[in-house]
Coordinates of C-alpha atoms and ligand atoms in Angstrom, one line a residue:
X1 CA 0.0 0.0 0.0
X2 CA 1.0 3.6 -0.5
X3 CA 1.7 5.2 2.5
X4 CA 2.3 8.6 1.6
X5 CA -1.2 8.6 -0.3
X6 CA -2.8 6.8 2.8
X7 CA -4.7 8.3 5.8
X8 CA -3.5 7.3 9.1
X9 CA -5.7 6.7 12.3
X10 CA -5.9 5.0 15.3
X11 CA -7.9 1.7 15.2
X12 CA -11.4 2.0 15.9
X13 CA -11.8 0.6 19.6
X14 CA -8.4 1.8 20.3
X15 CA -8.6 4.8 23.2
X16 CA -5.1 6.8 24.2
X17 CA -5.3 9.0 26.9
X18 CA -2.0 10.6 29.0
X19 CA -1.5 9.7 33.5
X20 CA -0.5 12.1 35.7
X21 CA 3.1 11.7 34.6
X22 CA 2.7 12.6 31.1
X23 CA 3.1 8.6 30.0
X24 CA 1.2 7.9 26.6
X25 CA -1.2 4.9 27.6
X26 CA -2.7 2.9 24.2
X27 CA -5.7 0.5 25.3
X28 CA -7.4 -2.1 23.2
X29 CA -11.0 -2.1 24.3
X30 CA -12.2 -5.5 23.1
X31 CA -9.0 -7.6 24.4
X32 CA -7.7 -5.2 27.6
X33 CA -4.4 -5.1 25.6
X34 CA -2.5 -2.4 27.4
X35 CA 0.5 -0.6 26.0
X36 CA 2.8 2.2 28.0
X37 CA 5.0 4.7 26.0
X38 CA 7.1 7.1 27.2
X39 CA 6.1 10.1 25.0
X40 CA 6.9 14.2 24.2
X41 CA 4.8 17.2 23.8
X42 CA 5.0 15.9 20.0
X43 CA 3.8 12.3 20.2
X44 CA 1.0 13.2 22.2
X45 CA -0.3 15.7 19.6
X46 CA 0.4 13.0 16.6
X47 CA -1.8 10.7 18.9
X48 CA -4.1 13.3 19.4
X49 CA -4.6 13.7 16.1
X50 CA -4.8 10.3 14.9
X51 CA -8.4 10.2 16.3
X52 CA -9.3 11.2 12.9
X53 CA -7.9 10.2 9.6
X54 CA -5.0 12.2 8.4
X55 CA -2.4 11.7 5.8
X56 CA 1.7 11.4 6.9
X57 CA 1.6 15.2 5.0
X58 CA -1.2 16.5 7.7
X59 CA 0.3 15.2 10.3
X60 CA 3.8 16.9 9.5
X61 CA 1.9 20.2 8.7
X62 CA 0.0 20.7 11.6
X63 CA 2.6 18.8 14.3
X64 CA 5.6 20.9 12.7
X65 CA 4.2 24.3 12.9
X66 CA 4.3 24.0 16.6
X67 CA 7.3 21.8 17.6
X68 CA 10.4 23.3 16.4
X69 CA 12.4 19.9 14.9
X70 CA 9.8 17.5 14.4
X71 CA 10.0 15.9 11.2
X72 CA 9.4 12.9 8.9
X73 CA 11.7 11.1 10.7
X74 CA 10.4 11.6 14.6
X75 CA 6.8 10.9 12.9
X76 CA 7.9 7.7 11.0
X77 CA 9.5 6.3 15.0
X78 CA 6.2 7.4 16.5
X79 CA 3.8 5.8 13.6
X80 CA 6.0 2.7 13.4
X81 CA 5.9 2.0 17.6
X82 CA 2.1 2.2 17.5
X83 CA 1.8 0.1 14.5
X84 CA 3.7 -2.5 16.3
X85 CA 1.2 -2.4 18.8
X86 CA -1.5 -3.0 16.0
X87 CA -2.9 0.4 17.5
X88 CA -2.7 1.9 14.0
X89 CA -5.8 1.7 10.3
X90 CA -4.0 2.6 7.3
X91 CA -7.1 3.5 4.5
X92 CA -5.9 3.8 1.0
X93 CA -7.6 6.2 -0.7
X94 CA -10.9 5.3 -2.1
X95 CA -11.6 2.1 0.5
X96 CA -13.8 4.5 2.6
X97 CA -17.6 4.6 0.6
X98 CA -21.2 4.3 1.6
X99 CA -21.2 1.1 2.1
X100 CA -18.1 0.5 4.4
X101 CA -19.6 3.6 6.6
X102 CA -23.0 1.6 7.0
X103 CA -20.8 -1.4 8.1
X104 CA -18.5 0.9 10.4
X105 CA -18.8 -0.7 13.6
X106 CA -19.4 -4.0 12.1
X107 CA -16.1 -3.7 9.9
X108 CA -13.8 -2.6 13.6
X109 CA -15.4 -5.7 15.1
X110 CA -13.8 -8.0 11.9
X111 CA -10.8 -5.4 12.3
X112 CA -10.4 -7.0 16.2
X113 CA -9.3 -10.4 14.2
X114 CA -8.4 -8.8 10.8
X115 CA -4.3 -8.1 10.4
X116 CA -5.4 -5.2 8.8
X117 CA -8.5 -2.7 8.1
X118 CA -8.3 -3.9 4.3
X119 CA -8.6 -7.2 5.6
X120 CA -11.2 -5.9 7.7
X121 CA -13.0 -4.3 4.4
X122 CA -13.0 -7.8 2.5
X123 CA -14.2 -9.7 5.1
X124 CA -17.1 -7.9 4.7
X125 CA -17.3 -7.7 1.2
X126 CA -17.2 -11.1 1.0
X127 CA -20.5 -11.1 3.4
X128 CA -21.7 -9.4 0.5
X129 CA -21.3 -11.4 -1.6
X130 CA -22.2 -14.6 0.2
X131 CA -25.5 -16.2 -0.7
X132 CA -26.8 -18.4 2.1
X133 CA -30.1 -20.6 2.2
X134 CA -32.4 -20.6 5.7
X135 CA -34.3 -23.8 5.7
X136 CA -37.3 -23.0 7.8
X137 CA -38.9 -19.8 8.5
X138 CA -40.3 -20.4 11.9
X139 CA -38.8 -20.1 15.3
X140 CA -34.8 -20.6 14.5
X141 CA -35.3 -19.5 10.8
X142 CA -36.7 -16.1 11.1
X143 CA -34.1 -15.1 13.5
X144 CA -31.5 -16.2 11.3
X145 CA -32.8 -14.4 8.0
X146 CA -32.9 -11.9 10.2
X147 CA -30.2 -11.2 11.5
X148 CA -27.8 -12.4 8.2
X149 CA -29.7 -9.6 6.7
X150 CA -28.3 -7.1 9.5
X151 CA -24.8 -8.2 8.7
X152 CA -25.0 -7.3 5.0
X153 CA -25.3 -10.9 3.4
X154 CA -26.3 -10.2 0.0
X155 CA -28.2 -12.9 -0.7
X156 CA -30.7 -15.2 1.2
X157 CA -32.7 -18.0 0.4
X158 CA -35.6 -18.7 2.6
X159 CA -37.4 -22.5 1.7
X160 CA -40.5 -22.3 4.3
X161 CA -43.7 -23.6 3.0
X162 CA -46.0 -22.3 6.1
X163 CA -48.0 -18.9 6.4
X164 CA -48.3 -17.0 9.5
X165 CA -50.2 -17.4 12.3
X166 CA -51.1 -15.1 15.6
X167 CA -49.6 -17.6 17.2
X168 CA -46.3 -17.2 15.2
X169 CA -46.0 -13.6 16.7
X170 CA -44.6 -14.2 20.5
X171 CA -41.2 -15.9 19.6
X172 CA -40.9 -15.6 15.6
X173 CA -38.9 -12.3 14.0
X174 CA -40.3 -10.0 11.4
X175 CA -43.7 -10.7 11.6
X176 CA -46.7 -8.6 12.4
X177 CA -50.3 -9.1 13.4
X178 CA -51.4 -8.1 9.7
X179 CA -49.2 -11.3 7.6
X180 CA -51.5 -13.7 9.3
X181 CA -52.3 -16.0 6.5
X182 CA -49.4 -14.7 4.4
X183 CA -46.7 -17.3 2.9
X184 CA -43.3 -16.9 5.6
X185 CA -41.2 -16.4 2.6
X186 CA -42.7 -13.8 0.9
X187 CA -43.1 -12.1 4.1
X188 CA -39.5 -12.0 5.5
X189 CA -38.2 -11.0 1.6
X190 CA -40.2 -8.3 1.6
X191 CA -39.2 -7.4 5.4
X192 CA -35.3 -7.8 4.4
X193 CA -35.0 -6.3 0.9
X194 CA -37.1 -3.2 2.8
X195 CA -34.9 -3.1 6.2
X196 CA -31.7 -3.9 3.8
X197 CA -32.9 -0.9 0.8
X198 CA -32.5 -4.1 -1.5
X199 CA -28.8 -4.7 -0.4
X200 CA -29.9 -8.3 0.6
X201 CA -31.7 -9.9 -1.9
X202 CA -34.4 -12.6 -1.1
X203 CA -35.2 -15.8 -3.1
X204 CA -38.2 -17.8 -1.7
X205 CA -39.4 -21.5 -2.1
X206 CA -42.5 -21.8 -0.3
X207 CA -42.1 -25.6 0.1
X208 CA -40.9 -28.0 2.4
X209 CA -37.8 -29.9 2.5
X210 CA -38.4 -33.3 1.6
X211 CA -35.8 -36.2 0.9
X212 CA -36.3 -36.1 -2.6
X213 CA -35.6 -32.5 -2.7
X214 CA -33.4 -31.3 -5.7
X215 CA -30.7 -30.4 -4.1
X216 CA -29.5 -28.1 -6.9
X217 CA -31.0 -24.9 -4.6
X218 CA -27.8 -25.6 -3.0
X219 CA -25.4 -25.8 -5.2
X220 CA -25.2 -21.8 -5.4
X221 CA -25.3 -21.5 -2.0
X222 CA -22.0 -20.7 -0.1
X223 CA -23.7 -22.1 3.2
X224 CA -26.9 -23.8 4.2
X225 CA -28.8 -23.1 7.6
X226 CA -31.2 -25.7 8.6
X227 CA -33.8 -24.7 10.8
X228 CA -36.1 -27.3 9.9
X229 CA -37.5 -29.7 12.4
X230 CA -40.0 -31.6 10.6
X231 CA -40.0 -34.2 10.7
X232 CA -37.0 -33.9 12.9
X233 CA -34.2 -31.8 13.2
X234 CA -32.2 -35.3 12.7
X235 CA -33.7 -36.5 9.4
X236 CA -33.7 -32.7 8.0
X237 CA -30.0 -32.1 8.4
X238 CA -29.8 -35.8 7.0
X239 CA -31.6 -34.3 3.7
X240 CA -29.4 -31.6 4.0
X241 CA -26.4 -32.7 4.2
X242 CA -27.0 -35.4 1.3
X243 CA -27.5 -32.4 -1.0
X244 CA -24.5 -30.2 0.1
X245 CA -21.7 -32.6 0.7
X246 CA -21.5 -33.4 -3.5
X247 CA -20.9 -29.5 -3.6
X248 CA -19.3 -29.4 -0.4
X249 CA -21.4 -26.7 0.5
X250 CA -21.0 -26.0 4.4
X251 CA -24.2 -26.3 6.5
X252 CA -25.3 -25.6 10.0
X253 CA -27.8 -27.5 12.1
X254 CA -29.5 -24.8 13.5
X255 CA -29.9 -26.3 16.5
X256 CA -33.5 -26.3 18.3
X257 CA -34.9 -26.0 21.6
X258 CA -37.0 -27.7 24.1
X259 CA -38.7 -25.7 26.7
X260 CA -35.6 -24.3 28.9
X261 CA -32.8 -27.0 27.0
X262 CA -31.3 -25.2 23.8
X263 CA -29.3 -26.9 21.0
X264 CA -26.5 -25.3 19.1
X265 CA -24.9 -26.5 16.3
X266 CA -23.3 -28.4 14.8
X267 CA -21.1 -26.7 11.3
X268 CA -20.5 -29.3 8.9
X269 CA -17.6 -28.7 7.0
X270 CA -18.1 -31.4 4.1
X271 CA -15.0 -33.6 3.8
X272 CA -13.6 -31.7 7.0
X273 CA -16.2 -32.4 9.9
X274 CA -18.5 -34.7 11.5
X275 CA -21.9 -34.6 10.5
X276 CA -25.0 -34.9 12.7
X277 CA -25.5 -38.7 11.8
X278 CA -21.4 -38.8 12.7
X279 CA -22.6 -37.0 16.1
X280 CA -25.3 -39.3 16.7
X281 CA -23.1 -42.6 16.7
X282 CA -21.0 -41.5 19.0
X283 CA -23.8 -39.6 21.0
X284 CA -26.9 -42.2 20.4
X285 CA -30.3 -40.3 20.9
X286 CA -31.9 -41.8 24.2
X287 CA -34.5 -44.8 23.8
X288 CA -36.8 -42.7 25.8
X289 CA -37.1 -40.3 22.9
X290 CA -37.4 -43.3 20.3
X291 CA -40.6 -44.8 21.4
X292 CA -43.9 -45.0 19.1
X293 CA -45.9 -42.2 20.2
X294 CA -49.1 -43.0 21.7
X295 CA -49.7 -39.5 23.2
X296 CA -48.4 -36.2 23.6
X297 CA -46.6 -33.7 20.5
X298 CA -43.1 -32.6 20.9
X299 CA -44.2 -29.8 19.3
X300 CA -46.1 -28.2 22.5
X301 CA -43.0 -28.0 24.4
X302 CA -42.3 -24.5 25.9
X303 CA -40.5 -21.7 23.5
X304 CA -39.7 -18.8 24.4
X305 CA -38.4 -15.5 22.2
X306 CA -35.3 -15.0 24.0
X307 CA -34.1 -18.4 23.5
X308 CA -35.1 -19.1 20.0
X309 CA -33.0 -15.2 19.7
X310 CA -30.3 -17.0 21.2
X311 CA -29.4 -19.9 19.9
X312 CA -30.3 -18.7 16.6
X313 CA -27.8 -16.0 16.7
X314 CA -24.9 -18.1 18.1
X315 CA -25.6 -20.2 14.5
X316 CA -25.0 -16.7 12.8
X317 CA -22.0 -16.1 14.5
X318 CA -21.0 -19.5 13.2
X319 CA -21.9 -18.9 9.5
X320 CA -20.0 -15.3 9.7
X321 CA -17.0 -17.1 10.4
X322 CA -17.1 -19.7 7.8
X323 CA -18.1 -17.3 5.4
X324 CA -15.1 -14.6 5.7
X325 CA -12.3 -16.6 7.2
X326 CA -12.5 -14.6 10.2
X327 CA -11.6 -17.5 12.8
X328 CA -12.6 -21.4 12.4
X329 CA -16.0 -22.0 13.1
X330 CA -16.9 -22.5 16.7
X331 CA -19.3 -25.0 16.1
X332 CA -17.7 -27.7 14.5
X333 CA -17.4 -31.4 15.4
X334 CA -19.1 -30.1 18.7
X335 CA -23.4 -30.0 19.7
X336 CA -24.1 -27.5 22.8
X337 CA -26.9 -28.3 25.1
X338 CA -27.8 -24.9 26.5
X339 CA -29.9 -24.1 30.0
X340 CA -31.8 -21.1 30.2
X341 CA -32.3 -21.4 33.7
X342 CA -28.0 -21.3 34.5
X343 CA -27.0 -20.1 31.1
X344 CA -24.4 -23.6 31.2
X345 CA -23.9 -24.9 28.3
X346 CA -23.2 -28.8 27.8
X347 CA -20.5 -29.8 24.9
X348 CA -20.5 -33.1 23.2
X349 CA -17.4 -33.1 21.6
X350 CA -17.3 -35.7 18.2
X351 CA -15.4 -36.3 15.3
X352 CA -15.8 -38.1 11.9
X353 CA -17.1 -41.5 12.3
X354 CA -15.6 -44.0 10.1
X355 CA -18.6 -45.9 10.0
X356 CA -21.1 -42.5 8.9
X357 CA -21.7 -43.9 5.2
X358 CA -22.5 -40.1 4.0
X359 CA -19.0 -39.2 5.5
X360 CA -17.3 -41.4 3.7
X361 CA -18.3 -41.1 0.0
X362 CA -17.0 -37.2 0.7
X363 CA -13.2 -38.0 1.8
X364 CA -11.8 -35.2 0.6
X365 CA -12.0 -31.3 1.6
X366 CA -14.6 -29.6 0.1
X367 CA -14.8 -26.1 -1.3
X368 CA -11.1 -26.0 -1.3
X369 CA -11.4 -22.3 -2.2
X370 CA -14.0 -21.6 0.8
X371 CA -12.2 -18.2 3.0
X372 CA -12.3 -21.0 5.8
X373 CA -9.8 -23.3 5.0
X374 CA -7.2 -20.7 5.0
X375 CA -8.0 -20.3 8.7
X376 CA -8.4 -23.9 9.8
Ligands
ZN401 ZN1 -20.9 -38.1 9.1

């Protein structure tokens, strides 16, 4: 990068400030980092200034006129210490736009993790231009959309075949009084592309996932979320996953919850991860949950808004990460059983079963150009 053309700051969630002894302290919100320098009358003002961008040429301008000596040099050891620290944005010119203001906050949380703010900036291009399918628009689903919509994904694809119902409103997002009777997916497109002004775009099958679905959907999708549970979360992600892992397409279970137990994950990295069937032979579901029913529907269990919030947000965290290369994703080879009523959460830890037949026809990594993999 040119530096000389470049504008200079301190990093966004980066505060200095000056103790009673005239030290220089840098602090790194977010991690507590905590950096000491011994600094003159000159550094302090180049600090001071470097709250807002400003170009080397600035800095010199406005620094020399009042500090007999200071020059390039002095400048160069001062910008050089903090940018050891990692205290320091460099912006070329033209990487600040509309867009990358909207995303501002969002970009200095990438930035945290990012080497760099252009890192920063394609991490969330690439959330741009990621196109992600939410299978199921109800309690996990809606969330999801949601909130992938609030990160800037550019594309969503919402299969939901359901309308809405008053009794939709208490735990499900985007909804009003006034869809009842209206398809899911037609709603929550509309809702996005009108919260987003059309930066996400919203494609809609108002079907259900069945095992002889086509899974072609997928095969443009850089990620799948399931947040179907009929007729179980189990033999959804099964679907799923049979349709993803020939274009080793990552996918998320979206977990679920039952009254005050949550379930998070798991990320299914085709070729790379354990799936849920990989999960379940090393975790067998319980006979008491196998038996023919006789009476009584899962599906009256207690739900609550905050929960379904939750864990539906922890899955988007998930999908962020597998999507930009931020970190590895949390979720992998790992199921979290979550209490409302301690906030605890319960890990199963698992790993690729040799004996999962649908792991095995997919031996090899998948999207071998997927941001991910240079991470993990
Ligand atoms: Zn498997």
């Amino acid at each position: 990068m040119n530096r000389t053309a470049s504008s200079v700051r301190l990093r966004p969630g980066v505060v200095a400030g000056v103790d009673r002894d005239g030290r220089l302290h840098v602090v790194f919100l977010s991690s507590g980092k905590h950096c000491v320098y011994d600094a003159g009358p000159e550094a302090l003002r180049v600090v001071e200034l470097l709250g807002t961008p400003r170009t080397v040429t600035q800095i010199l301008d406005d620094v020399g006129g009042a500090h007999e000596g200071f020059g390039p040099e002095l400048l160069q050891e001062i910008l050089a210490a903090l940018e050891a620290d990692d205290a320091l944005d460099f912006i070329a010119p033209g990487e600040q736009d509309g867009e990358t203001e909207l995303y501002r906050k969002q970009i200095s949380f990438f930035r945290d993790s990012a080497g760099s703010h252009t890192e920063a900036l394609a991490m969330q291009r690439q959330v741009r231009e990621s196109r992600v399918a939410v299978v199921g628009a109800g309690g996990l689903g809606s969330w999801v959309a949601q909130t992938l919509a609030m990160t800037g994904i550019g594309h969503i694809v919402i299969m939901d075949p359901d309308v809405v119902t008053p009794g939709n409103l208490p735990r499900q997002a985007m909804y009003y009084a006034e869809d009842a009777g209206l398809v899911k997916a037609e709603v929550l497109k509309a809702r996005i592309e009108r919260a987003t002004d059309g930066r996400s775009q919203v494609t809609t099958h108002a079907r259900s996932l069945t095992e002889d679905f086509d899974g072609d959907a997928f095969a443009t999708c850089d990620l799948v979320v399931n947040c179907a549970d009929e007729p179980s979360v189990q033999v959804t992600t099964e679907w799923i996953s049979a349709a993803c892992m020939p274009y080793g397409t990552p996918h998320i279970v979206g977990g679920g919850y039952t009254g005050h137990a949550g379930f998070i994950g798991t990320t299914i990295i085709p070729g790379v991860t354990g799936c849920l069937t990989c999960y379940r032979t090393v975790h067998p579901l319980d006979e008491k949950y196998q038996l023919e029913p006789l009476a009584g529907d899962r599906r009256d269990s207690g739900a609550f808004a905050p929960m379904a919030a939750v864990i539906a947000n922890l899955q988007v965290w998930d999908a962020i990460r597998v999507l930009t290369g931020i970190g590895p994703p949390l979720l992998a080879d790992r199921v979290g059983e979550i209490d409302a009523r301690t906030l605890s959460i319960d890990w199963r830890a698992f790993t690729r079963h040799p004996a999962c037949d649908l792991c095995a026809r997919y031996t090899t990594k998948g999207k071998e150009e997927a941001a991910w993999s240079q991470t993990v």
